[in-house]
Short mmCIF file of C-alpha atoms and ligand atoms in Angstrom, two decimals:
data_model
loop_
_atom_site.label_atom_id
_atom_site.label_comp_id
_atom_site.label_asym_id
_atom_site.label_seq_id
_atom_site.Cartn_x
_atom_site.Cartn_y
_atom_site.Cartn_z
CA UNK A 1 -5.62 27.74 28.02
CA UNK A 2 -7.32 23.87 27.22
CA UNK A 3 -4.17 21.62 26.51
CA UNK A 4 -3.73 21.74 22.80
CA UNK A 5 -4.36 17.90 21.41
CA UNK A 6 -2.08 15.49 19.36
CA UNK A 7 -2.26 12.79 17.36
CA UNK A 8 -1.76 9.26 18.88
CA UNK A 9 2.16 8.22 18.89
CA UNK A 10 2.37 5.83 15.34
CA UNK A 11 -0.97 7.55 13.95
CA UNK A 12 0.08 9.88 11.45
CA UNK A 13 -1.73 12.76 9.98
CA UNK A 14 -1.81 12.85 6.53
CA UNK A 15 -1.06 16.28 5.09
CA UNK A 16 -3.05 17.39 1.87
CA UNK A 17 0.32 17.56 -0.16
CA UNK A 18 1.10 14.34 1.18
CA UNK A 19 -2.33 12.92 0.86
CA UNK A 20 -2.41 14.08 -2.87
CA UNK A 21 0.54 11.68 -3.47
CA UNK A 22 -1.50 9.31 -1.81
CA UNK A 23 -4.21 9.23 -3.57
CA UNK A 24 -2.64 9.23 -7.20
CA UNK A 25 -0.53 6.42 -6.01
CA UNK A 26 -3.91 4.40 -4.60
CA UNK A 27 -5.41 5.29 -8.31
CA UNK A 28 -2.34 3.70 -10.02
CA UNK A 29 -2.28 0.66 -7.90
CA UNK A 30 -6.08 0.66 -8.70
CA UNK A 31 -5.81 0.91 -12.07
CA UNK A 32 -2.78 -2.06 -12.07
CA UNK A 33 -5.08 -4.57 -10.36
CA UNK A 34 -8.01 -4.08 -12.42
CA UNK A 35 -5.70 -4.97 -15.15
CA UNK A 36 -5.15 -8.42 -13.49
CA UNK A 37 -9.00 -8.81 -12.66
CA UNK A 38 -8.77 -8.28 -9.17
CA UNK A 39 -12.30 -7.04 -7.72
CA UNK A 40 -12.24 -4.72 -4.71
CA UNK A 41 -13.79 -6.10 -0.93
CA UNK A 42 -14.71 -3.48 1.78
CA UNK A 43 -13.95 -4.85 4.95
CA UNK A 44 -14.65 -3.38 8.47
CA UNK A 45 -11.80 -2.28 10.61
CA UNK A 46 -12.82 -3.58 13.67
CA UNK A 47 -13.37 -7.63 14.44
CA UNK A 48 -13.69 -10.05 17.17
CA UNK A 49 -10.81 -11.05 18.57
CA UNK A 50 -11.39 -14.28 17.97
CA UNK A 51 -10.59 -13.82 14.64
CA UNK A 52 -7.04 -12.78 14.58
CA UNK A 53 -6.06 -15.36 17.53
CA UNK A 54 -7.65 -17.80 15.48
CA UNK A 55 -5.86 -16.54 12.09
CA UNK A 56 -2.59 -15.18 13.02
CA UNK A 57 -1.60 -17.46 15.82
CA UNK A 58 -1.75 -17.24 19.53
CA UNK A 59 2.18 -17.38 19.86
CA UNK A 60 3.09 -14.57 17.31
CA UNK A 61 3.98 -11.11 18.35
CA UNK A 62 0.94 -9.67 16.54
CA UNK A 63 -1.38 -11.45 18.81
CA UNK A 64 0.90 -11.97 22.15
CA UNK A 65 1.97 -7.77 22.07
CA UNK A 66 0.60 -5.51 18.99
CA UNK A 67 -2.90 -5.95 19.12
CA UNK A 68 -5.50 -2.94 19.51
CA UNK A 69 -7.89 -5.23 21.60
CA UNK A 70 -11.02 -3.88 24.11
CA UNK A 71 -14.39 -4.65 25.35
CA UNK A 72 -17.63 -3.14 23.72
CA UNK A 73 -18.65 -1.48 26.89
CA UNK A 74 -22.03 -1.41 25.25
CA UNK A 75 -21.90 -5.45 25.17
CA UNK A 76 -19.16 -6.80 26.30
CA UNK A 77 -17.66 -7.95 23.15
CA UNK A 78 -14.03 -8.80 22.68
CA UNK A 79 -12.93 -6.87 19.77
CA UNK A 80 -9.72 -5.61 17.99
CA UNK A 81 -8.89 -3.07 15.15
CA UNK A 82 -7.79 -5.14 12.46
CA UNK A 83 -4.26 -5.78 12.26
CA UNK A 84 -3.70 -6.97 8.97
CA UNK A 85 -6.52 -8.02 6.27
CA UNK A 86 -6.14 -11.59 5.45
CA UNK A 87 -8.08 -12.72 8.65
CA UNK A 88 -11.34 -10.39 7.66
CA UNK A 89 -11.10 -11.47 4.02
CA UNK A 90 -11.28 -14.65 4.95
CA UNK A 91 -13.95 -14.68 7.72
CA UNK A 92 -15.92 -12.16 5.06
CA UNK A 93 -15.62 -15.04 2.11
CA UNK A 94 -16.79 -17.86 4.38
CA UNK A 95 -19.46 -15.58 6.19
CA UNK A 96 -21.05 -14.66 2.51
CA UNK A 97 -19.84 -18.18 0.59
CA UNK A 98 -17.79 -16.42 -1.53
CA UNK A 99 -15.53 -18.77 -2.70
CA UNK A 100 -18.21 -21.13 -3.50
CA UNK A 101 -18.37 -21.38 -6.85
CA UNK A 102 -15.62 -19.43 -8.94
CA UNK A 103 -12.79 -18.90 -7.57
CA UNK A 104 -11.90 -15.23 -6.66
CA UNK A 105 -9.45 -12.68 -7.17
CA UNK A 106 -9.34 -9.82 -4.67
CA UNK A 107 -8.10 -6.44 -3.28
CA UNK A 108 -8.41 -4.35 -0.51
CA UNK A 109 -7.03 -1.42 1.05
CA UNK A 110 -7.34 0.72 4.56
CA UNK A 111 -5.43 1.60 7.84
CA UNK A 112 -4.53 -1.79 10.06
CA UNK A 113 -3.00 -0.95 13.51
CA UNK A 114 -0.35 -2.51 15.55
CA UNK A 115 0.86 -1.54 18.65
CA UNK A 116 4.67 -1.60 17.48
CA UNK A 117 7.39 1.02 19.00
CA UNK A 118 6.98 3.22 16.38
CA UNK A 119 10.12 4.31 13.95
CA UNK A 120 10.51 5.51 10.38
CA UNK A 121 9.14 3.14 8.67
CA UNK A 122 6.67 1.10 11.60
CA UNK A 123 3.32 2.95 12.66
CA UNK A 124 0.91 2.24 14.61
CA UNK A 125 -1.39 2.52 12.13
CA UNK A 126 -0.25 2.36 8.63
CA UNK A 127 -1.90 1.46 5.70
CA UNK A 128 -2.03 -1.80 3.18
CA UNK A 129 -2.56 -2.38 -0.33
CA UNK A 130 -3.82 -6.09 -0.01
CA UNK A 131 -4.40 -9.12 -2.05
CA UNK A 132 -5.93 -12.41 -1.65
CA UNK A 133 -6.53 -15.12 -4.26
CA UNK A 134 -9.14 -17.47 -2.80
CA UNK A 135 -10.38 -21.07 -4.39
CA UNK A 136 -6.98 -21.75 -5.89
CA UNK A 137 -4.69 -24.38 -5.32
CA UNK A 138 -1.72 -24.35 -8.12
CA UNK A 139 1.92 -22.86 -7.89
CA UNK A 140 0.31 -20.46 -10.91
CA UNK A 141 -1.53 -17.88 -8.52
CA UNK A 142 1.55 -17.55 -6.76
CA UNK A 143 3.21 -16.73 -9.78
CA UNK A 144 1.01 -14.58 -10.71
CA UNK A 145 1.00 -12.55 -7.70
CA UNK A 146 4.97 -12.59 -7.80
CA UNK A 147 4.99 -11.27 -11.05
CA UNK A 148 2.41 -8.87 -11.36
CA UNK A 149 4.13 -7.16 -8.30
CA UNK A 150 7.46 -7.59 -10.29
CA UNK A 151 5.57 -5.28 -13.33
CA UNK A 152 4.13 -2.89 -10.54
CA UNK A 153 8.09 -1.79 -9.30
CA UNK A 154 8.94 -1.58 -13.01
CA UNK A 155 5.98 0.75 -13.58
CA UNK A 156 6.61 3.01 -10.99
CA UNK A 157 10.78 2.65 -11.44
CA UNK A 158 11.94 1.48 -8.74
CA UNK A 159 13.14 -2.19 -10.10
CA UNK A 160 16.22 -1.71 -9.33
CA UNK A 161 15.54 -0.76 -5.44
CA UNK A 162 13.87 -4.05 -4.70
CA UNK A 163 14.97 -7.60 -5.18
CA UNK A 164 12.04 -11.02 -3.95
CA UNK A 165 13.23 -13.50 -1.31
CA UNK A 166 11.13 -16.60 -1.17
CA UNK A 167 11.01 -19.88 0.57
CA UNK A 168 8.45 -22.47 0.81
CA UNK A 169 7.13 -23.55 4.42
CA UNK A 170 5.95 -26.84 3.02
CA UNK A 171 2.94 -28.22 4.88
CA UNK A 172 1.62 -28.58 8.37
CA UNK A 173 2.96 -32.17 8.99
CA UNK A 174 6.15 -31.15 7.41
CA UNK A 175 6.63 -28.56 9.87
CA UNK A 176 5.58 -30.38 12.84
CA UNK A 177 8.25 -32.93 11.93
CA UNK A 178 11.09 -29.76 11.43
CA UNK A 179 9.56 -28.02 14.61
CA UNK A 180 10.90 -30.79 16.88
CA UNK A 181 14.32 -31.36 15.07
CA UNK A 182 14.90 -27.78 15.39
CA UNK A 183 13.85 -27.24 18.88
CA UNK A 184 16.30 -30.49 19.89
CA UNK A 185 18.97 -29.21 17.85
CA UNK A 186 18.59 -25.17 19.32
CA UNK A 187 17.98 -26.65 22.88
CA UNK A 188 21.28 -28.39 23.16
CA UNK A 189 22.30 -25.13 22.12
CA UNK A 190 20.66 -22.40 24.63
CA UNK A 191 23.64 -20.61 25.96
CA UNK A 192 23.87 -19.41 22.50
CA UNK A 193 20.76 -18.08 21.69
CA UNK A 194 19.74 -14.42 22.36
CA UNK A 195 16.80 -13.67 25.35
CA UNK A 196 14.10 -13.02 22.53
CA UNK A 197 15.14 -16.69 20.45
CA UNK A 198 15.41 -18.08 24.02
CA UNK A 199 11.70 -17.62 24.54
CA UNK A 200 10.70 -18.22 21.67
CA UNK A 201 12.45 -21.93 21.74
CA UNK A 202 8.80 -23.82 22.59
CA UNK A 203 6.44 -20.68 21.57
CA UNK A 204 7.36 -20.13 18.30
CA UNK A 205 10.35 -21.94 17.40
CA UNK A 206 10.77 -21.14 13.35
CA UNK A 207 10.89 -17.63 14.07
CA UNK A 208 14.42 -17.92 15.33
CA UNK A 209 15.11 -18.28 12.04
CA UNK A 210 14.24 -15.10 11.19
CA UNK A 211 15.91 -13.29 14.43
CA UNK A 212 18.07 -10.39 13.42
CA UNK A 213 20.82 -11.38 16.06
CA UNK A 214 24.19 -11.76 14.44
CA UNK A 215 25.55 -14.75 16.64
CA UNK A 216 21.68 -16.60 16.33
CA UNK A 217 21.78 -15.96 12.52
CA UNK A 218 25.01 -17.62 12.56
CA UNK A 219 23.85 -20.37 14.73
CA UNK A 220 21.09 -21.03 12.54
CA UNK A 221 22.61 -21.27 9.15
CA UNK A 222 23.99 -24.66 10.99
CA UNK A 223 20.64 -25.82 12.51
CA UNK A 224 18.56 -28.17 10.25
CA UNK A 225 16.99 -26.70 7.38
CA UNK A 226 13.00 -26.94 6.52
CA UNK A 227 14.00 -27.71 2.89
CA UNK A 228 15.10 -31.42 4.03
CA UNK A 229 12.02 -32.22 5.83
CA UNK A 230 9.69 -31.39 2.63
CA UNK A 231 8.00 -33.82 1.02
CA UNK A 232 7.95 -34.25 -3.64
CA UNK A 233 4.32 -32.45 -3.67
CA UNK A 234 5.96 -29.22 -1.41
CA UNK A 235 9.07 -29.31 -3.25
CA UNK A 236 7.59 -29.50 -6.61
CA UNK A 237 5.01 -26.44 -6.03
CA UNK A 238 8.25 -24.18 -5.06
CA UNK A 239 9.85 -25.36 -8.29
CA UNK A 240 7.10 -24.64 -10.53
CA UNK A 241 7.18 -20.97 -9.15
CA UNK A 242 10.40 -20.66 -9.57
CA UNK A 243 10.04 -21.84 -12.91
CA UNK A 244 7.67 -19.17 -13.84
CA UNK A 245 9.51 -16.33 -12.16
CA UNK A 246 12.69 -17.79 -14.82
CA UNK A 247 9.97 -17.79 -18.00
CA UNK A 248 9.53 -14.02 -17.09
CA UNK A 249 12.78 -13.07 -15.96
CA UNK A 250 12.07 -11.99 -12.07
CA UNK A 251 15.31 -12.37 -10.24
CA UNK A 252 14.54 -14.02 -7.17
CA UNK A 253 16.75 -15.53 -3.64
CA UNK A 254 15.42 -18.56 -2.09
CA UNK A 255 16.10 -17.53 1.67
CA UNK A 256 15.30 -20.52 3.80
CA UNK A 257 15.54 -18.66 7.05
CA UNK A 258 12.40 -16.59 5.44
CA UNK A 259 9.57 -17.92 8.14
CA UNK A 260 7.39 -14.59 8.35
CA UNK A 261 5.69 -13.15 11.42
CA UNK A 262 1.89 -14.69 10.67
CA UNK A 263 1.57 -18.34 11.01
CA UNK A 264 -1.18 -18.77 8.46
CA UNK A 265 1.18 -19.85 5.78
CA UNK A 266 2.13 -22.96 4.10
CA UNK A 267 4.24 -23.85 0.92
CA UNK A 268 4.89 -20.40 -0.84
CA UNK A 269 5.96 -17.35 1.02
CA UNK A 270 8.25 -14.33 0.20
CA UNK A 271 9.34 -10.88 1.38
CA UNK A 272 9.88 -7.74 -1.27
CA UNK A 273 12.83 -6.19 -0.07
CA UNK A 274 14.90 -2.67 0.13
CA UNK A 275 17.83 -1.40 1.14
CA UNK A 276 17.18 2.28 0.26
CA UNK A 277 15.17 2.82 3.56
CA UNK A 278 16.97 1.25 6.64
CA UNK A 279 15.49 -0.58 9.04
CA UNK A 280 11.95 -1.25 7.84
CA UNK A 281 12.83 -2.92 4.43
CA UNK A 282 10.48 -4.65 3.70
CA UNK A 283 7.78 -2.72 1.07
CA UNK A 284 5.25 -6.18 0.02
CA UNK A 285 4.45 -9.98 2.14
CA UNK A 286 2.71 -12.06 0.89
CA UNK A 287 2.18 -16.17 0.56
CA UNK A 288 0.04 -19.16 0.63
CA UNK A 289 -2.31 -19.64 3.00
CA UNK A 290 -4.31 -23.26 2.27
CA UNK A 291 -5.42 -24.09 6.12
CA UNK A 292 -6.98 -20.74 7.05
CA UNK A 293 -10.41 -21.09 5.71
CA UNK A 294 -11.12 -24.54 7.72
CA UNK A 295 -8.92 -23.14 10.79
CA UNK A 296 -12.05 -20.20 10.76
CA UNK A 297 -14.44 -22.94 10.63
CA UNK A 298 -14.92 -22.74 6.41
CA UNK A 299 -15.24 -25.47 3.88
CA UNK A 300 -11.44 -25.87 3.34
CA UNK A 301 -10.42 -23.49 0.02
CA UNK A 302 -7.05 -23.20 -0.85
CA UNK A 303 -5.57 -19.17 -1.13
CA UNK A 304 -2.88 -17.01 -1.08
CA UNK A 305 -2.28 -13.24 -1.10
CA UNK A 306 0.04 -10.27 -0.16
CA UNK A 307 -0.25 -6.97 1.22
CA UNK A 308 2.16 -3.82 0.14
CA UNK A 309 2.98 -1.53 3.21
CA UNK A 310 2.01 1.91 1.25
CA UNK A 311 4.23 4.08 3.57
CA UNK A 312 7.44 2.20 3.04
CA UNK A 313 6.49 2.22 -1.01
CA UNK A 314 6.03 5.74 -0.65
CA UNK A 315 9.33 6.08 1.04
CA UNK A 316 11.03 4.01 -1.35
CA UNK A 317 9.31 6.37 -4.05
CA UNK A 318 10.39 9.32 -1.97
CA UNK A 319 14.17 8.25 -2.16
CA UNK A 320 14.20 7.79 -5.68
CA UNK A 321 12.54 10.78 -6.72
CA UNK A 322 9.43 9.15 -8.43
CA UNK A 323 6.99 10.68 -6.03
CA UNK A 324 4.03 11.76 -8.61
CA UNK A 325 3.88 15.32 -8.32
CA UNK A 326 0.81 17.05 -6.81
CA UNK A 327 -2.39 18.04 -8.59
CA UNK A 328 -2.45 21.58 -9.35
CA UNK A 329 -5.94 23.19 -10.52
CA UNK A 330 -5.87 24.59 -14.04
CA UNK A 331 -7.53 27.75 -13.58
CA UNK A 332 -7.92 30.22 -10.14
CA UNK A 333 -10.86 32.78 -10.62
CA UNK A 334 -10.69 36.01 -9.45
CA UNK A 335 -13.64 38.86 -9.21
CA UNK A 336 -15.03 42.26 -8.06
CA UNK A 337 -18.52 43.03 -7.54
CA UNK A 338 -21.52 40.78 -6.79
CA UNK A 339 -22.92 40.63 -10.94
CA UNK A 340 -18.61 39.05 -11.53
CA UNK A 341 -18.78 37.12 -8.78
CA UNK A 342 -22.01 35.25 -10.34
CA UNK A 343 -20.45 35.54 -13.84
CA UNK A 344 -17.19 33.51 -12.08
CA UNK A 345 -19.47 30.61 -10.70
CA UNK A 346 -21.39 30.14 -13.84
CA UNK A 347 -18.03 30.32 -15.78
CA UNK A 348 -16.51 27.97 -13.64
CA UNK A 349 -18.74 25.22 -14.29
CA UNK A 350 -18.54 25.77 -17.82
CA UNK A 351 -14.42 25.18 -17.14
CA UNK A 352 -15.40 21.71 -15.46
CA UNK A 353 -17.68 20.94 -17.93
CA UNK A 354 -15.00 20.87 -20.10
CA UNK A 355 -13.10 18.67 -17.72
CA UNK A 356 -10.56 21.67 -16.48
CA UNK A 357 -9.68 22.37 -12.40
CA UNK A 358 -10.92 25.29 -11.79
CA UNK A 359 -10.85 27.35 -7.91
CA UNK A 360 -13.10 30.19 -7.47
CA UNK A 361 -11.73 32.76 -5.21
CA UNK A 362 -13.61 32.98 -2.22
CA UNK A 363 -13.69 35.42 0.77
CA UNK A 364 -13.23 38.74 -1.00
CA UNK A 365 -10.17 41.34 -1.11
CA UNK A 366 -8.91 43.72 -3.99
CA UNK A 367 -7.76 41.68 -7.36
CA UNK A 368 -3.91 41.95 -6.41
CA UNK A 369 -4.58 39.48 -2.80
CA UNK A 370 -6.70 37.45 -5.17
CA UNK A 371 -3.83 37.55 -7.73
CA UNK A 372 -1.04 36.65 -5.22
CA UNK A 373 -3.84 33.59 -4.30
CA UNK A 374 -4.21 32.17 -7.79
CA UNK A 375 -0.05 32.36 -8.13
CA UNK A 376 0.29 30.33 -4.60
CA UNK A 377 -2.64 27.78 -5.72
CA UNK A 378 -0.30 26.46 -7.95
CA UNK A 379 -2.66 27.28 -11.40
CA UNK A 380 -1.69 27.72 -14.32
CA UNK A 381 -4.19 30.37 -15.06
CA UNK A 382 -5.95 33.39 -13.44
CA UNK A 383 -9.26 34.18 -14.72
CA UNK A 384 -11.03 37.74 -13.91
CA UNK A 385 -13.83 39.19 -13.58
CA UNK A 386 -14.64 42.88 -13.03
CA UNK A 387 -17.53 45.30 -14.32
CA UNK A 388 -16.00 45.65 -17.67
CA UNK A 389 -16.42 41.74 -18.48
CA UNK A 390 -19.66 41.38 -16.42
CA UNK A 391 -21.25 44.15 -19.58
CA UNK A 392 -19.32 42.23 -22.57
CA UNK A 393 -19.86 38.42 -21.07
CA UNK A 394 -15.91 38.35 -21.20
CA UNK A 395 -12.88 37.50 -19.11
CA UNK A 396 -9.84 38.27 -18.83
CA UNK A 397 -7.15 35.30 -19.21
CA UNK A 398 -3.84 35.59 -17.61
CA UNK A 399 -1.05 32.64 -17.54
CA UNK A 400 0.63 32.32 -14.28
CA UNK A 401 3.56 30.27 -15.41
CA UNK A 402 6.11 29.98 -17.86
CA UNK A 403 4.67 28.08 -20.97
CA UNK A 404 6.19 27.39 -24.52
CA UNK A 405 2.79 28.11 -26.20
CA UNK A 406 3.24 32.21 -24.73
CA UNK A 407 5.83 33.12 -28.07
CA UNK A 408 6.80 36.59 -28.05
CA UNK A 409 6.38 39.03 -24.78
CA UNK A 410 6.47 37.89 -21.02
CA UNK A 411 4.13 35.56 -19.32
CA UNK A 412 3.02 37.61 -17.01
CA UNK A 413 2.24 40.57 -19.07
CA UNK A 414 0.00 38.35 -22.15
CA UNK A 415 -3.15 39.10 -20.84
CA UNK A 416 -6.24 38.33 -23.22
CA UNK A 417 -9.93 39.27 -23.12
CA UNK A 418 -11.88 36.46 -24.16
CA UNK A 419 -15.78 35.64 -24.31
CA UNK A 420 -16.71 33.11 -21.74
CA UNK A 421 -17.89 30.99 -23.91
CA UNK A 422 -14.45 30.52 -25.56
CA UNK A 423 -12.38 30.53 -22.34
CA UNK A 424 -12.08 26.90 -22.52
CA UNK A 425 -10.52 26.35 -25.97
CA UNK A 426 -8.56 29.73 -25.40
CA UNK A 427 -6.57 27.68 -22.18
CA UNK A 428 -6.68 24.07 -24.35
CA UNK A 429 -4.38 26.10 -27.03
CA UNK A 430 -2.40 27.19 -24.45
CA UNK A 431 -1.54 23.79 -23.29
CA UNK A 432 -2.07 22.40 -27.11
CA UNK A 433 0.72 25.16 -28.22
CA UNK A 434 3.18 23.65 -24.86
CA UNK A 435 2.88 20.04 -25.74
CA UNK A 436 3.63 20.91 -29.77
CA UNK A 437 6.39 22.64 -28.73
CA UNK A 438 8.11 19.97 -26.09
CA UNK A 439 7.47 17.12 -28.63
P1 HAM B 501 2.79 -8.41 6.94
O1 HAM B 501 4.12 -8.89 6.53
O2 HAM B 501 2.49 -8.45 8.38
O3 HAM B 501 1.74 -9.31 6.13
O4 HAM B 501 2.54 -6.96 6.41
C1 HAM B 501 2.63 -6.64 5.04
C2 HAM B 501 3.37 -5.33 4.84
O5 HAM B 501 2.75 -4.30 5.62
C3 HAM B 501 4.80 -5.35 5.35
O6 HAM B 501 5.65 -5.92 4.40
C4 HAM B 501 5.08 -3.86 5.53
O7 HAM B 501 5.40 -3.26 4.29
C5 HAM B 501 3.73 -3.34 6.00
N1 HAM B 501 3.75 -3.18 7.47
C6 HAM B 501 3.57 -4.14 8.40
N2 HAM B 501 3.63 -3.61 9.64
C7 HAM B 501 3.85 -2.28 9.49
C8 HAM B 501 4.00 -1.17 10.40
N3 HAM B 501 3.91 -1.32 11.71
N4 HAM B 501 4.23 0.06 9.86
C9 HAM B 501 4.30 0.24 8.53
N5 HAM B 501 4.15 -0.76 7.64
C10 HAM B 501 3.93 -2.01 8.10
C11 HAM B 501 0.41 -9.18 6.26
O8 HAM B 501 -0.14 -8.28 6.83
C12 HAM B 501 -0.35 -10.25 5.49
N6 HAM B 501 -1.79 -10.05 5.73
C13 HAM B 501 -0.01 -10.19 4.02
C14 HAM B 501 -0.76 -11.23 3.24
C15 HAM B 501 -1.89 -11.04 2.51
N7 HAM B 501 -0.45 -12.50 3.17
C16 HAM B 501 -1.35 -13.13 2.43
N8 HAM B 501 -2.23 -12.24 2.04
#
């Protein structure tokens, strides 16, 4: 027997009830950017990798350990599957001058892959929900950002299952300055530091901050904070965000130990958190990113963005009950005979015409397998077609499930012969008769 094949370990296959959700969760977030004016970027999943070195930063754990990277065998090319999407946004708006004259407001969406020990919560390859701002320079885009995501959790209910850490990295020189007072200030202090901080100490010192080590998190709420070595202009651009996250009510903790794992950033960053799925908390990242565009070789464009983790919203969804509940199709056809079977498909597309979901039974078998088919389908309706309605141009109309419209006898026994060409308002009173009746 060939050895029966599985997915990749991280690489999850996504089931069609599951992908269902999915989808009318993409459509919603969709349909929540447009109303912000974000425009939609395709972007390839596979760059040079260059481009995330370059980007991310040589000394963060996305470039030193999680990267997909190979050689085109056909070339020789160094190339990686896209970890995250800010680098090929970027590289995209420089490459086509995008940012030239208006500034732009953009989404994008797709799989980005990390080679991270996988857990609930961390894939391998797990999908984003990503925005990026580009050819603006206020505290007001971040705002905005902040806030819009702020009305997304209230829209799909789970407010009260999040709450918005921010910080502000202030600027490049600002850091530099911190870097070294930190790294004196830790190094005197060694012995105390855990293996991963210990490494870290000349790599990629700030991320100590954010080390999840109770005796370094304790050591580092007496280290020198970043906040002391920012300047009026980086001070002031925090304040004016938090001044518009007061205006509109967004609760918010300033976390100064908040240094994130990409070291793009500058001034504004922040982390959407939850506690209701354990480890992985963390459902939406996002900040400022000023220096990327000239660090890629760009006219220099100030920018910022985030990117929601659509697994962990889904999870967080999934815990509260608010999962969107799956499609079902309106109508299941069922027939005998080759003359019904050609009635069905032309009666079908009249049904979708009329903007109704409508499966015609394929593959043969009596009417009672095709019966027990529409029932597990999930519609709400059978439709069939035997001799009788092939000679009259009717069809029999049979409701599945239990509806406030059907007064009088059982469901399952109201069974009415209608002419095809009133099938459709026949099934619209139907659901016309439930929604009077629930309002
Ligand atoms: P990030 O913090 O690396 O930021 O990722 C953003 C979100 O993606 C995380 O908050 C999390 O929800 C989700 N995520 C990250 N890694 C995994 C994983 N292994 N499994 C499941 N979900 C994951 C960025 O990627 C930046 N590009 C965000 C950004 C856009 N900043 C500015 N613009």
């Amino acid at each position: 027997m060939p050895k029966v094949l599985q997915a990749v370990r991280g690489m999850n296959d996504i089931l069609p009830e599951e992908a269902e959700v999915w989808e009318d969760l993409e459509e919603r977030l969709v349909f929540w950017l447009k109303s912000y004016g974000y425009r939609p970027l395709r972007l390839p999943v596979v760059e040079p990798t260059s481009l995330f070195r370059r980007a991310i930063g040589e000394s963060t754990d996305i470039v030193e350990k999680e990267m997909y990277a190979f050689t085109d065998n056909l070339n020789g090319e160094e190339l990686t599957l896209r970890p995250e999407g800010t680098a090929g946004c970027v590289r995209a708006a420089i490459q086509h001058n995008m940012a030239a004259q208006v500034p732009k407001r953009l989404y994008y969406s797709g799989p980005m892959f990390r080679h991270e020990r996988p857990q609930k919560g961390r894939y391998r390859q797990f999908n984003q929900f990503g925005v990026e701002s580009l050819g603006f320079s206020g505290p007001d885009i971040d705002a905005e950002h902040i806030l819009m995501l702020a009305r997304l959790w209230d829209e799909l209910g789970i407010s009260d299952l999040v709450s918005l850490q921010l910080n502000n990295l202030g600027e490049v020189e600002e850091r530099t300055c911190y870097r070294e007072a930190l790294v004196t200030w830790l190094a005197a202090r060694q012995e105390r530091l855990d293996e991963d901080s210990r490494r870290r100490l000349h790599s990629n010192p700030l991320r100590i901050l954010d080390s999840k080590n109770p005796e370094t998190q304790k050591l580092c709420r007496q280290a020198p904070q970043l906040v002391d070595y920012l300047g009026e202009k980086s001070r002031h651009h925090l304040k004016s965000v938090e001044r518009f996250l007061r205006d509109a009510g967004v609760e918010y903790t300033v976390n100064p130990n908040l240094v994130r794992g990409l070291d793009y950033y500058n001034l504004t960053v922040y982390e959407w958190v939850t506690n209701s799925l354990g480890a992985q908390g963390t459902i939406c990242a996002g900040g400022r990113y000023d220096g990327l565009f000239a660090q890629l070789g760009g006219k220099p464009t100030p920018a910022a963005g985030f990117a929601i983790g659509q697994e962990r919203l889904l999870g967080v969804l999934a815990n509260a009950g608010k999962l969107p509940e799956a499609t079902t199709p309106n109508v299941y056809m069922a027939h005998q005979g080759e003359a019904a079977q050609r009635l069905a498909f032309s009666t079908a597309e009249l049904l979708r015409d009329e903007s109704l979901r409508v499966i015609v039974h394929c593959g043969g078998g009596g009417f009672k397998a095709q019966i027990k088919k529409a029932d597990q389908s999930g519609a709400d309706f059978a439709v069939i077609i035997g001799g009788d309605e092939v000679t009259d141009n009717t069809a029999q109309l049979k409701p599945l499930r239990e509806m406030s419209g059907l007064e009088g006898s059982s469901y399952s026994s109201r069974q009415q012969c209608i002419p095809v060409a009133r099938l459709a308002d026949a099934i619209y009173d139907y659901y016309i008769g439930q929604s009077d009746d629930s309002d």
